[in-house]
Amino acid sequence: AILEAIVGLPKQPLKGRHVLVTAGPTREPIDPVRAITNHSSGRQGYAIAEVLAEAGARVTLVSGPTALPAPPGCTRIDVETAREMLAACESALPADAAICVAAVADWRVREASATKLKKRPDASPPTLTLEANPDILATLAAHIERPSLVIGFAAETGDVVREATAKRARKGCDWIVANDVSPGTTTFGGARNQVDVIDENGCEVWPELDKHAVARRLVARMVEWFASRKGQRI
Amino acid sequence: AILEAIVGLPKQPLKGRHVLVTAGPTREPIDPVRAITNHSSGRQGYAIAEVLAEAGARVTLVSGPTALPAPPGCTRIDVETAREMLAACESALPADAAICVAAVADWRVREASATKLKKRPDASPPTLTLEANPDILATLAAHIERPSLVIGFAAETGDVVREATAKRARKGCDWIVANDVSPGTTTFGGARNQVDVIDENGCEVWPELDKHAVARRLVARMVEWFASRKGQRI
C-alpha cells in the first residue's frame, strides 16, 4: 500500500518540510587517542537524508564521524560526542520531523584525560567509570518544539520487537525502526538491512532490503503520514 | 642526505624484501554495538605501504577497520582487535622489516558482553574493567623471527621526544617515528604530519609534510639502511 501510495504523489511531496536526521556513531573520549564508540557506518542515516532531500525536504543532517560524503542537498553538521549531537539537534529545531538514526553512545567516560593515559608495565590497567549521556531521541520527543513526527532507530539483540516496543513507549517517539544487530548479522557497515517498524498500531515487518530501499520505503511512509494529517497540523 | 641518496638507486630498491606494515586503529568490543577504539584514519600506514610497494617490496598490510581502499600491490589482511592483529603479524613472518603504524588499543575490556548492555534508568552505568592487550611492536622486536629492521610509531602528548626515546628502549625496536597528538594538532585523520625519527644516534626532526611525503622519506631512509648493511645480513 505504501509503495503504491507514492505513485500518484507530486515529485517533491516533502517540499516545505524541514527534517532533522542524525547519523553515524558518536565518539566519547577516554583521552586524546582513545574513545568509546559505536558500530555505525552512517550509511542508513545518510541514505535517508539523501532520499528526503530528493523528496523536496530541507534536511539537516547531524552526523558523528563517518567516512561518507555529505548527501547532495543536505546541510551536514559534524559532531563527535552525544552532547555535541544533542546541542546541534536542538539548534536545528523547529523541524517537522526528526529521525534519530545515529548510534549514540549511551555512556561517556566520567573524567576524560587531557593527556594520553600511559601503559605502565608495573601498574594495573585503568578502570573506566562511565556516566549517562543525554538521550537525544527522548529529549526531542519531549521537547517544547517537538517535531510532529519523531522516529527512532533501535539496534537490538535478543527479542528485538519486544525491546523496540518498550523503547517506543519509554522514549515517547512515534515510530521505532528496529533492527537485529546480533553477532552474525551484517547490518553494521553492510549495504543491507532488515527492519521492523513499530508504531501505535503495532509492528510491521519489512523484508531485507538494501539501505537505500529502506530509506525510500521509510520516506514514502512519512509522506503518507503527513498527507493523512493534512489540515490537522497545529 | 637521505633525499640525495635515492637518486642513484635502482627503481625498485626493495625488490626481494618483504615488509610488514600495520595500520589503522584496533577496535576492542564492549558488547555487540560498542567498542573502545583509537583515533586513526590509517592514512599514514597506507601511504607507507603504497610507497614500499612502489619501491619493489612485497608488502603485507595488516589493517584495523578503516575506510581506505587497499593500496595497489599490497596484500591486505583485515583485523579488528589487537589480538587478531598480533596473530596476523606473526603469521606474516618472516619479514625483512616491520613498521608498526597502527594505533593499537593498549587495553581491552575484560569481559565483553555477547548481548547489548542495556541502559536502565534505575541502574547506574557500568564500570569497564580493562586488561592489557599484547604489545605488537615489542613482541615483533623480541621475536625469534625478528625482522632486521623494526620501526614503531609513537603518538604522544607532552614531552614527545623524551617519551618516544624511552619507548624505543622499552620496546626494543630500531627506530621510533614520533608525533604529537595533543588536542589542537591535526595529525589524526589529517593529510599532514610532523614527525621526529629516533634511532640509536638520537633524534632527527622532520618538517611538517603531507603523509605521502613522510612515507617517501621514511622508505628512502629504509633503503639507505638496507644498502649500508649489504653483506652484513645473516
XYZ file of C-alpha atoms in Angstrom:
468
model
C 0.000 0.000 0.000
C 2.836 2.339 0.836
C 4.661 1.665 -2.389
C 1.542 2.299 -4.454
C 0.769 5.399 -2.449
C 3.728 7.297 -3.809
C 2.815 6.745 -7.455
C 0.186 9.452 -7.569
C 2.181 11.869 -5.466
C 3.838 15.098 -6.525
C 7.535 14.881 -7.318
C 8.555 16.764 -4.208
C 5.976 15.658 -1.670
C 8.012 16.993 1.267
C 8.626 20.443 -0.188
C 8.409 22.996 2.590
C 9.130 20.430 5.320
C 12.225 20.587 7.471
C 13.529 17.203 8.571
C 16.285 16.613 11.089
C 18.311 13.407 10.679
C 21.043 12.122 12.972
C 23.510 9.568 11.634
C 26.749 7.789 12.336
C 28.303 6.881 15.659
C 29.281 9.223 18.430
C 32.768 9.135 19.873
C 33.261 9.687 23.585
C 36.861 10.494 24.505
C 38.836 8.465 27.048
C 41.962 10.552 26.368
C 43.370 12.283 23.258
C 43.933 8.971 21.451
C 41.239 6.633 22.779
C 37.491 6.744 22.711
C 34.388 4.686 23.238
C 32.413 4.456 20.067
C 29.566 2.549 18.491
C 29.490 0.490 15.381
C 27.861 2.611 12.736
C 28.975 3.404 9.232
C 26.348 6.127 8.915
C 25.069 4.548 5.706
C 21.427 4.104 6.712
C 21.077 7.652 8.045
C 22.849 9.177 5.049
C 20.598 7.209 2.683
C 17.519 8.540 4.491
C 18.827 12.107 4.360
C 19.502 11.766 0.646
C 16.021 10.404 -0.141
C 14.391 13.108 1.995
C 16.242 15.779 0.039
C 15.154 14.164 -3.233
C 11.578 14.293 -1.913
C 11.936 18.047 -1.521
C 12.537 18.312 2.224
C 15.021 20.728 3.711
C 17.330 18.313 5.524
C 19.641 18.990 8.457
C 21.948 16.012 8.889
C 23.709 15.961 12.251
C 26.480 13.428 11.825
C 29.032 11.738 14.015
C 32.389 10.802 12.456
C 31.887 8.782 9.272
C 33.823 8.302 6.070
C 30.856 9.296 3.913
C 30.461 12.385 1.730
C 27.567 14.698 2.596
C 24.475 13.652 0.641
C 23.521 16.146 -2.085
C 21.162 18.866 -0.957
C 21.585 18.315 2.798
C 23.078 20.626 5.379
C 25.517 18.494 7.350
C 26.662 19.431 10.853
C 29.619 17.378 12.087
C 29.813 16.408 15.754
C 31.822 13.968 17.870
C 30.095 13.380 21.196
C 26.493 12.751 22.226
C 26.354 16.107 23.985
C 27.522 17.876 20.846
C 24.950 15.940 18.828
C 22.120 16.967 21.137
C 23.163 20.613 21.067
C 23.272 20.569 17.251
C 19.826 18.952 17.093
C 18.282 21.464 19.453
C 19.794 24.306 17.446
C 18.225 22.871 14.304
C 14.664 22.998 15.689
C 11.927 23.674 14.733
C 11.518 20.722 12.369
C 8.501 18.883 11.011
C 10.116 15.514 11.615
C 13.181 14.143 13.367
C 14.729 10.795 12.507
C 17.297 9.633 15.018
C 19.390 7.069 13.175
C 22.703 7.808 14.899
C 24.132 5.150 17.179
C 24.575 7.466 20.126
C 26.849 6.309 22.935
C 24.657 5.770 25.997
C 27.578 6.487 28.258
C 30.639 8.648 28.351
C 33.755 8.355 30.477
C 33.309 10.358 33.655
C 36.716 12.005 33.535
C 38.365 12.030 30.147
C 42.105 12.637 30.399
C 43.632 15.641 28.626
C 46.894 13.711 28.143
C 47.433 10.207 26.840
C 46.976 7.572 29.529
C 50.244 5.669 29.775
C 50.514 1.919 29.816
C 52.888 1.123 32.681
C 54.241 -2.402 32.913
C 54.122 -2.169 36.710
C 50.642 -0.686 37.000
C 47.277 -2.301 36.515
C 45.104 -1.105 33.633
C 42.736 1.763 34.349
C 39.105 1.259 35.218
C 36.706 3.438 33.299
C 33.816 4.875 35.252
C 31.002 5.741 32.905
C 28.150 8.169 33.236
C 24.934 8.509 31.265
C 24.808 10.640 28.144
C 21.731 12.695 27.333
C 19.063 10.733 25.473
C 18.672 12.604 22.189
C 15.588 10.740 20.971
C 13.730 11.127 24.283
C 14.774 14.769 24.562
C 13.464 15.614 21.087
C 10.248 13.638 21.737
C 9.598 15.655 24.897
C 10.841 18.973 23.543
C 8.787 22.140 23.713
C 9.455 22.387 19.967
C 8.743 18.683 19.416
C 8.639 17.788 15.718
C 5.232 16.412 14.684
C 6.810 13.088 13.767
C 9.662 11.692 15.831
C 11.250 8.465 14.615
C 13.888 6.463 16.450
C 16.088 3.627 15.340
C 16.779 0.748 17.695
C 19.700 -1.603 17.294
C 18.804 -4.561 19.435
C 19.883 -8.075 20.189
C 17.643 -10.817 21.563
C 13.871 -10.212 21.404
C 14.129 -7.273 19.021
C 10.417 -6.442 18.658
C 9.721 -6.608 22.372
C 12.731 -4.420 23.184
C 11.825 -1.927 20.478
C 8.179 -1.726 21.544
C 9.242 -0.970 25.096
C 11.716 1.572 23.770
C 9.000 3.368 21.784
C 6.906 3.803 24.942
C 9.876 4.815 27.069
C 11.203 7.400 24.620
C 7.855 8.919 23.684
C 8.570 8.764 19.980
C 6.082 7.945 17.229
C 7.817 5.207 15.293
C 10.685 2.902 16.094
C 12.625 1.284 13.271
C 14.224 -1.763 14.834
C 16.945 -4.000 13.588
C 18.774 -7.007 14.866
C 22.476 -6.433 15.371
C 23.315 -9.762 16.977
C 26.755 -11.114 16.113
C 26.460 -12.854 12.770
C 24.105 -10.291 11.250
C 25.737 -7.853 8.871
C 23.714 -4.697 9.470
C 26.699 -2.682 10.688
C 28.693 -1.366 7.780
C 26.832 -3.601 5.364
C 24.697 -2.474 2.446
C 21.528 -4.272 3.503
C 19.148 -4.029 6.415
C 16.124 -5.926 7.704
C 13.943 -3.767 9.907
C 10.658 -3.861 11.770
C 8.666 -0.634 12.038
C 6.766 -0.213 15.277
C 4.103 2.449 15.670
C 0.932 2.891 17.694
C -0.757 0.186 15.603
C 1.850 -2.490 16.206
C 4.720 -3.974 14.259
C 5.298 -4.027 10.509
C 7.952 -6.489 9.359
C 9.843 -5.330 6.295
C 11.820 -7.682 4.084
C 15.591 -7.471 3.893
C 16.346 -4.559 1.586
C 19.368 -2.546 0.695
C 19.733 0.543 2.854
C 18.603 2.860 0.077
C 15.424 0.829 -0.368
C 14.792 1.004 3.386
C 15.249 4.765 3.117
C 12.818 5.077 0.189
C 10.204 2.982 1.928
C 10.543 4.946 5.163
C 10.288 8.279 3.375
C 7.214 7.046 1.461
C 5.655 6.110 4.817
C 6.420 9.605 6.103
C 4.868 11.209 3.023
C 1.728 9.142 3.581
C 1.674 10.102 7.243
C 1.967 13.829 6.507
C -0.681 13.551 3.759
C -3.113 11.807 6.091
C -2.732 14.615 8.622
C -3.404 17.457 6.198
C -5.431 20.073 7.922
C -4.709 18.554 11.308
C -1.476 20.460 11.826
C -1.357 22.933 14.628
C 71.449 13.420 2.547
C 68.638 10.930 2.511
C 66.856 12.635 -0.329
C 70.003 12.685 -2.460
C 70.761 9.092 -1.600
C 67.804 7.757 -3.522
C 68.740 9.452 -6.776
C 71.354 6.917 -7.812
C 69.342 3.926 -6.677
C 67.658 1.309 -8.814
C 63.975 1.846 -9.499
C 62.918 -0.964 -7.214
C 65.492 -0.750 -4.426
C 63.441 -3.001 -2.138
C 62.857 -5.758 -4.672
C 63.068 -9.122 -2.915
C 62.323 -7.618 0.514
C 59.214 -8.493 2.460
C 57.895 -5.685 4.638
C 55.130 -5.985 7.201
C 53.087 -2.833 7.885
C 50.337 -2.406 10.469
C 47.863 0.434 10.073
C 44.604 1.875 11.318
C 43.016 1.585 14.736
C 42.046 -1.565 16.547
C 38.545 -1.981 17.910
C 38.025 -3.751 21.220
C 34.422 -4.822 21.802
C 32.437 -3.787 24.871
C 29.310 -5.513 23.526
C 27.899 -6.094 20.016
C 27.346 -2.356 19.448
C 30.039 -0.628 21.495
C 33.788 -0.699 21.394
C 36.888 1.060 22.596
C 38.891 2.350 19.702
C 41.721 4.679 18.852
C 41.792 7.687 16.639
C 43.451 6.589 13.432
C 42.359 7.047 9.861
C 45.011 4.590 8.654
C 46.296 7.171 6.178
C 49.927 7.256 7.293
C 50.287 3.467 7.338
C 48.542 3.048 3.998
C 50.796 5.696 2.452
C 53.875 3.843 3.711
C 52.587 0.519 2.383
C 51.938 2.097 -1.009
C 55.412 3.654 -1.272
C 57.043 0.397 -0.169
C 55.210 -1.476 -2.920
C 56.308 1.153 -5.453
C 59.872 0.592 -4.237
C 59.543 -3.070 -5.137
C 58.917 -4.586 -1.713
C 56.434 -7.363 -1.129
C 54.111 -5.704 1.373
C 51.800 -7.337 3.892
C 49.465 -4.690 5.295
C 47.688 -5.785 8.474
C 44.897 -3.266 8.914
C 42.317 -2.446 11.524
C 38.973 -1.033 10.378
C 39.490 1.946 8.058
C 37.552 3.489 5.204
C 40.530 3.284 2.847
C 40.955 1.115 -0.248
C 43.859 -1.341 -0.205
C 46.968 0.311 -1.683
C 47.933 -1.115 -5.071
C 50.320 -4.044 -4.930
C 49.867 -4.792 -1.230
C 48.372 -7.847 0.433
C 45.915 -6.513 2.994
C 44.764 -8.589 5.965
C 41.783 -7.089 7.807
C 41.560 -7.408 11.577
C 39.529 -5.841 14.383
C 41.242 -6.410 17.727
C 44.835 -6.167 18.920
C 44.981 -9.914 19.441
C 43.841 -10.518 15.880
C 46.418 -8.003 14.653
C 49.241 -9.740 16.502
C 48.207 -13.149 15.183
C 48.114 -11.808 11.610
C 51.556 -10.207 12.033
C 53.116 -13.378 13.416
C 51.617 -15.379 10.548
C 53.182 -12.955 8.079
C 56.738 -13.525 9.351
C 59.496 -13.844 8.248
C 59.893 -10.268 7.033
C 62.918 -8.065 6.399
C 61.284 -5.097 8.099
C 58.211 -4.422 10.198
C 56.643 -0.976 10.518
C 54.055 -0.735 13.262
C 51.950 2.291 12.381
C 48.639 1.004 13.744
C 47.174 2.728 16.779
C 46.750 -0.463 18.764
C 44.446 -0.337 21.777
C 46.631 -0.892 24.842
C 43.704 -2.342 26.723
C 40.654 -4.416 26.045
C 37.526 -4.862 28.132
C 37.956 -7.839 30.424
C 34.557 -9.353 29.746
C 32.899 -8.206 26.557
C 29.160 -8.847 26.590
C 27.625 -11.065 23.896
C 24.370 -9.086 24.100
C 23.830 -5.345 24.079
C 24.286 -3.788 27.509
C 21.029 -2.094 28.412
C 20.734 1.414 29.703
C 18.369 1.178 32.674
C 17.044 4.428 34.087
C 17.118 2.898 37.574
C 20.619 1.420 37.347
C 23.986 3.109 37.449
C 26.153 2.965 34.332
C 28.509 0.018 34.027
C 32.140 0.185 35.028
C 34.546 -1.218 32.475
C 37.427 -3.233 33.823
C 40.258 -3.239 31.328
C 43.127 -5.635 30.815
C 46.336 -5.262 28.866
C 46.493 -6.201 25.220
C 49.589 -7.837 23.763
C 52.258 -5.342 22.717
C 52.667 -5.965 18.992
C 55.762 -3.795 18.488
C 57.604 -5.287 21.487
C 56.561 -8.795 20.510
C 57.902 -8.402 16.960
C 61.095 -6.751 18.254
C 61.751 -9.744 20.556
C 60.521 -12.406 18.151
C 62.600 -15.445 17.252
C 61.943 -14.410 13.627
C 62.631 -10.730 14.361
C 62.748 -8.635 11.195
C 66.160 -6.970 10.697
C 64.576 -3.539 10.964
C 61.698 -2.935 13.368
C 60.099 0.517 13.311
C 57.448 1.762 15.693
C 55.221 4.806 15.618
C 54.513 6.713 18.792
C 51.576 9.048 19.210
C 52.455 11.113 22.229
C 51.357 14.160 24.113
C 53.571 16.265 26.360
C 57.355 15.763 26.029
C 57.122 13.822 22.779
C 60.838 13.166 22.171
C 61.516 12.068 25.726
C 58.520 9.733 25.741
C 59.454 8.314 22.352
C 63.094 7.770 23.292
C 62.018 5.845 26.366
C 59.575 3.900 24.261
C 62.289 2.885 21.795
C 64.370 1.410 24.612
C 61.408 -0.275 26.269
C 60.102 -1.877 23.090
C 63.458 -2.983 21.717
C 62.759 -1.578 18.275
C 65.272 0.126 15.973
C 63.505 3.359 15.068
C 60.627 5.253 16.586
C 58.692 7.727 14.471
C 57.069 10.063 16.962
C 54.333 12.569 16.536
C 52.482 14.951 18.742
C 48.784 14.219 19.016
C 47.922 16.807 21.630
C 44.474 18.348 21.264
C 44.780 21.095 18.679
C 47.165 19.236 16.411
C 45.566 17.727 13.327
C 47.608 14.574 12.840
C 44.626 12.250 13.275
C 42.654 11.973 10.077
C 44.516 14.893 8.585
C 46.636 14.846 5.458
C 49.814 16.198 7.082
C 52.171 15.015 9.757
C 55.173 16.377 11.631
C 57.366 13.619 12.991
C 60.638 13.080 14.797
C 62.640 9.958 13.984
C 64.530 8.463 16.895
C 67.206 5.837 16.369
C 70.396 4.748 18.157
C 72.051 8.010 17.104
C 69.411 10.304 18.561
C 66.565 12.341 17.219
C 66.013 13.669 13.705
C 63.350 16.370 13.435
C 61.470 16.300 10.139
C 59.493 19.260 8.852
C 55.725 19.119 8.572
C 54.997 17.156 5.409
C 51.982 15.540 3.880
C 51.616 11.921 4.880
C 52.787 10.667 1.483
C 55.951 12.747 1.761
C 56.577 11.322 5.250
C 56.144 7.861 3.707
C 58.587 8.565 0.868
C 61.189 9.951 3.227
C 60.833 7.019 5.606
C 61.112 4.486 2.792
C 64.191 6.309 1.431
C 65.735 6.044 4.897
C 64.969 2.317 4.932
C 66.553 1.864 1.504
C 69.671 3.623 2.744
C 69.727 1.485 5.876
C 69.445 -1.781 3.912
C 72.103 -0.571 1.445
C 74.526 0.271 4.252
C 74.124 -3.218 5.659
C 74.840 -5.069 2.414
C 76.879 -8.135 3.154
C 76.095 -7.868 6.831
C 72.855 -9.809 6.654
C 72.735 -13.119 8.455
